[in-house]
PDB file of C-alpha atoms and ligand atoms in Angstrom:
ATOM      1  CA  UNK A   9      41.556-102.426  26.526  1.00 94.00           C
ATOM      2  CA  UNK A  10      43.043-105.098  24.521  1.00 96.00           C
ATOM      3  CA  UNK A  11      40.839-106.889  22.252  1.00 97.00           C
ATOM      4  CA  UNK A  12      42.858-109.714  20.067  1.00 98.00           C
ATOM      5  CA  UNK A  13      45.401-110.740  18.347  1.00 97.00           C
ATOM      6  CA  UNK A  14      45.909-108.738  14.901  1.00 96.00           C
ATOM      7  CA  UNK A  15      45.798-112.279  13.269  1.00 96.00           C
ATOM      8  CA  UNK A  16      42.096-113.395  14.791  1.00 97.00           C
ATOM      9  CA  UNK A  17      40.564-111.118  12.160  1.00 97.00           C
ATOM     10  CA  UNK A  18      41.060-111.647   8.578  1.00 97.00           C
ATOM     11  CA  UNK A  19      40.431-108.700   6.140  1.00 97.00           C
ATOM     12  CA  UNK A  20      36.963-108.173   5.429  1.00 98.00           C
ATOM     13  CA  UNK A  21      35.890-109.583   9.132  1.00 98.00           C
ATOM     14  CA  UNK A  22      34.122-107.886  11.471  1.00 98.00           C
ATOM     15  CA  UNK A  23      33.712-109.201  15.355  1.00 98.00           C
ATOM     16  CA  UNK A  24      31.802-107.736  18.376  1.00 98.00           C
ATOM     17  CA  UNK A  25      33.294-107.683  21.356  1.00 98.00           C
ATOM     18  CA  UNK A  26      31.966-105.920  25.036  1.00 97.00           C
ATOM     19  CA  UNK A  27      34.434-103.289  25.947  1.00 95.00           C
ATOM     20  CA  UNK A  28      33.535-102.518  29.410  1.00 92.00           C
ATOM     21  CA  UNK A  29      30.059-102.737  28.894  1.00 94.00           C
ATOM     22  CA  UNK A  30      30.423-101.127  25.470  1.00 96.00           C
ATOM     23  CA  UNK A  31      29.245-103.429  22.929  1.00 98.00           C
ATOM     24  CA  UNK A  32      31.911-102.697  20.212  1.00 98.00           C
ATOM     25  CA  UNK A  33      32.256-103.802  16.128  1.00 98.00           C
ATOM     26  CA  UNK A  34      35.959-104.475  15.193  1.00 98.00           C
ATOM     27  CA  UNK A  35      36.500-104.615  11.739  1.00 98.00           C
ATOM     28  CA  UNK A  36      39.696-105.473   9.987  1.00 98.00           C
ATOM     29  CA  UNK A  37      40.034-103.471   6.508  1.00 97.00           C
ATOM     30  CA  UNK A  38      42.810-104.817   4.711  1.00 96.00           C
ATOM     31  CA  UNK A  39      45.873-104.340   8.045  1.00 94.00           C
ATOM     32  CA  UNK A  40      43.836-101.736   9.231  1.00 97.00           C
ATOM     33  CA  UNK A  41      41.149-101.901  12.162  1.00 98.00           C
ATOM     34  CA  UNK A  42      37.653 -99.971  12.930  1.00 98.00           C
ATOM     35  CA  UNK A  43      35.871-100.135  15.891  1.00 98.00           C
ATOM     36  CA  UNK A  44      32.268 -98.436  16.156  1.00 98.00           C
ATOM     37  CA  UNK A  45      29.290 -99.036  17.871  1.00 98.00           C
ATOM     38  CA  UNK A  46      27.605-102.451  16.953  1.00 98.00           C
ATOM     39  CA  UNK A  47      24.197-101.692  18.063  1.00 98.00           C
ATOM     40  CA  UNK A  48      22.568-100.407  14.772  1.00 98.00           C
ATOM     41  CA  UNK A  49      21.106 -96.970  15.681  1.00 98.00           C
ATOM     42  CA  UNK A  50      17.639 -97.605  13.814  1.00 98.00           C
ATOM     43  CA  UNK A  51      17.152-100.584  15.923  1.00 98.00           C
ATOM     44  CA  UNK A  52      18.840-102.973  18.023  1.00 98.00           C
ATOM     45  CA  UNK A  53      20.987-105.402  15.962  1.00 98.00           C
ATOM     46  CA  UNK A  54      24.128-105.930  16.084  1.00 98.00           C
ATOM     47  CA  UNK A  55      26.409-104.277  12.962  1.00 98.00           C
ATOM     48  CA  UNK A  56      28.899-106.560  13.782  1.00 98.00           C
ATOM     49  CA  UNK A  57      26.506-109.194  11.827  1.00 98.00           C
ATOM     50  CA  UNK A  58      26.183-107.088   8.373  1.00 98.00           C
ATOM     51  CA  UNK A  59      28.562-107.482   5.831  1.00 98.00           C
ATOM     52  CA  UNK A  60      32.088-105.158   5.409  1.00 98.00           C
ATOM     53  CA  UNK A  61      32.785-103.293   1.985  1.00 98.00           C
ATOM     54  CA  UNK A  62      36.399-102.862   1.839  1.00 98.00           C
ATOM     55  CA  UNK A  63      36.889-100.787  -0.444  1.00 98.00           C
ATOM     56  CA  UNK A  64      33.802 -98.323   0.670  1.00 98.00           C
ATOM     57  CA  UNK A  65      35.202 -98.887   4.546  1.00 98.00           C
ATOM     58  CA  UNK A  66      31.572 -99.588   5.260  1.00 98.00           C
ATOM     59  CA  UNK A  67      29.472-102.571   7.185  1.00 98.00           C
ATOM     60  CA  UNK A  68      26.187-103.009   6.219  1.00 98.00           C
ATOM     61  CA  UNK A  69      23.473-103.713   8.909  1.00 98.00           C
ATOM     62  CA  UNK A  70      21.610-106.652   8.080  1.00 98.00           C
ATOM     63  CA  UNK A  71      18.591-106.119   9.293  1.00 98.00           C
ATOM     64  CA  UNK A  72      17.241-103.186   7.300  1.00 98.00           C
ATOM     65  CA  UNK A  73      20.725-102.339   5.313  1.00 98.00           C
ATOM     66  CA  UNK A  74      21.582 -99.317   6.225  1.00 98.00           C
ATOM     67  CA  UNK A  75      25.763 -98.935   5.871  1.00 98.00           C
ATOM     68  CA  UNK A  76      27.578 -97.239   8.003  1.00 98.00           C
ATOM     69  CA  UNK A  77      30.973 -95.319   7.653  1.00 98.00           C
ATOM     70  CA  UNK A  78      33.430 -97.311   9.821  1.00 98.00           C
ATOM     71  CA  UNK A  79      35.724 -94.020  10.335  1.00 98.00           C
ATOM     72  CA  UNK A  80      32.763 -91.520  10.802  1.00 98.00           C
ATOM     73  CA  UNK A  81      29.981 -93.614  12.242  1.00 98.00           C
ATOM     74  CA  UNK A  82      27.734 -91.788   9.809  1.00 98.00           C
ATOM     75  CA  UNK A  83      25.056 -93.830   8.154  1.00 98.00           C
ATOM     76  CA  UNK A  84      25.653 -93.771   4.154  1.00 98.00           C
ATOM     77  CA  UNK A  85      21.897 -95.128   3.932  1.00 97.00           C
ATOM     78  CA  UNK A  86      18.633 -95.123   4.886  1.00 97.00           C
ATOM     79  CA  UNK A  87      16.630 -95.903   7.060  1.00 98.00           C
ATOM     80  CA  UNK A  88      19.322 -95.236   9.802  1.00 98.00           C
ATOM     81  CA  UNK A  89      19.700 -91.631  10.292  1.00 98.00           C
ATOM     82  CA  UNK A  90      22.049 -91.286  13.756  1.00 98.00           C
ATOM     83  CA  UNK A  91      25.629 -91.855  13.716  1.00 98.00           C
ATOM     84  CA  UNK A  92      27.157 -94.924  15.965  1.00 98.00           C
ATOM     85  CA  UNK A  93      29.599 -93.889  17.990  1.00 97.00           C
ATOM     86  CA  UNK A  94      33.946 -94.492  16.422  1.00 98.00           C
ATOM     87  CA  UNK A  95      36.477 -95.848  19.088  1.00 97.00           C
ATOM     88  CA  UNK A  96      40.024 -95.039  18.822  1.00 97.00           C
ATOM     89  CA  UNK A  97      42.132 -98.376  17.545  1.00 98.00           C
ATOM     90  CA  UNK A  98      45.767 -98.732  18.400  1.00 97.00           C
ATOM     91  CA  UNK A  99      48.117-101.830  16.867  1.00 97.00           C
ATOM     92  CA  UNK A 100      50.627-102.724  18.580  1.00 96.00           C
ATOM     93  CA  UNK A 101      52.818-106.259  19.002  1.00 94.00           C
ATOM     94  CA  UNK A 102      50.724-106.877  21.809  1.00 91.00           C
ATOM     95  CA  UNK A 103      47.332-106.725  19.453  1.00 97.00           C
ATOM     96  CA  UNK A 104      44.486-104.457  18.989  1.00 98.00           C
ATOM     97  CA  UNK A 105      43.193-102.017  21.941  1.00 98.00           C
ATOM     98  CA  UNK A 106      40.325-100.091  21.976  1.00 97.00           C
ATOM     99  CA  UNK A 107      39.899 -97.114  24.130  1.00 94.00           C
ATOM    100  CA  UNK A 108      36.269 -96.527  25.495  1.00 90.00           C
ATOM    101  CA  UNK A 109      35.579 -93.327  27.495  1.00 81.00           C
ATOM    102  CA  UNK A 110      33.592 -94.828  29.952  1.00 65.00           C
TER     103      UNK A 110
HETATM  104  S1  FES B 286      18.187-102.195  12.415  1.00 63.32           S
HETATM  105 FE1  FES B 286      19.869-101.496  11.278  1.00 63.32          FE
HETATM  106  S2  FES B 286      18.990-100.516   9.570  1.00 63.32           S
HETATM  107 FE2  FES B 286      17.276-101.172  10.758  1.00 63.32          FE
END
């Protein structure tokens, strides 16, 4: 499903966006994009909210701070110790897709 334009995100922004019921974090690091679950998996807030480390390819929940690994879904931190689920990201001149199994 397409999501934006590759220009609506600037590096270092993340945006949520509901992919077919999936609620989905976008982030852009540098020209590339990462799209995991944005519900937090300790609680429910939304990752999408939290701040991105480029150059750890993280986003930080902002509720309790746990960061998460924006290619592996892993949390890097306590206190969240589940994974969110990683969406496959395709680029193309059209803009950014994200596929969602549903
Ligand atoms: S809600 Fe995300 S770390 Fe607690």
């Amino acid at each position: 499903m397409r999501l934006c334009d590759r220009d609506d995100l600037k590096a270092g922004e993340a945006r949520r966006f509901d992919v077919e019921g999936h609620p989905v974090c976008l982030v852009r690091i540098a020209d590339e994009f990462h799209a995991i679950g944005d519900t937090c998996s300790h609680a429910d807030f939304s990752l999408s909210e939290g701040e991105v480390d480029e150059d750890e390819c993280t986003i930080e929940c902002w509720k309790h701070g746990s960061a998460f690994n924006l290619l592996t879904g892993e949390p890097e931190s306590l206190p969240a110790t589940r994974p969110v689920p990683v969406y496959l990201v395709r680029v193309d001149d059209d803009g950014v897709h994200v596929e969602v199994a549903s």
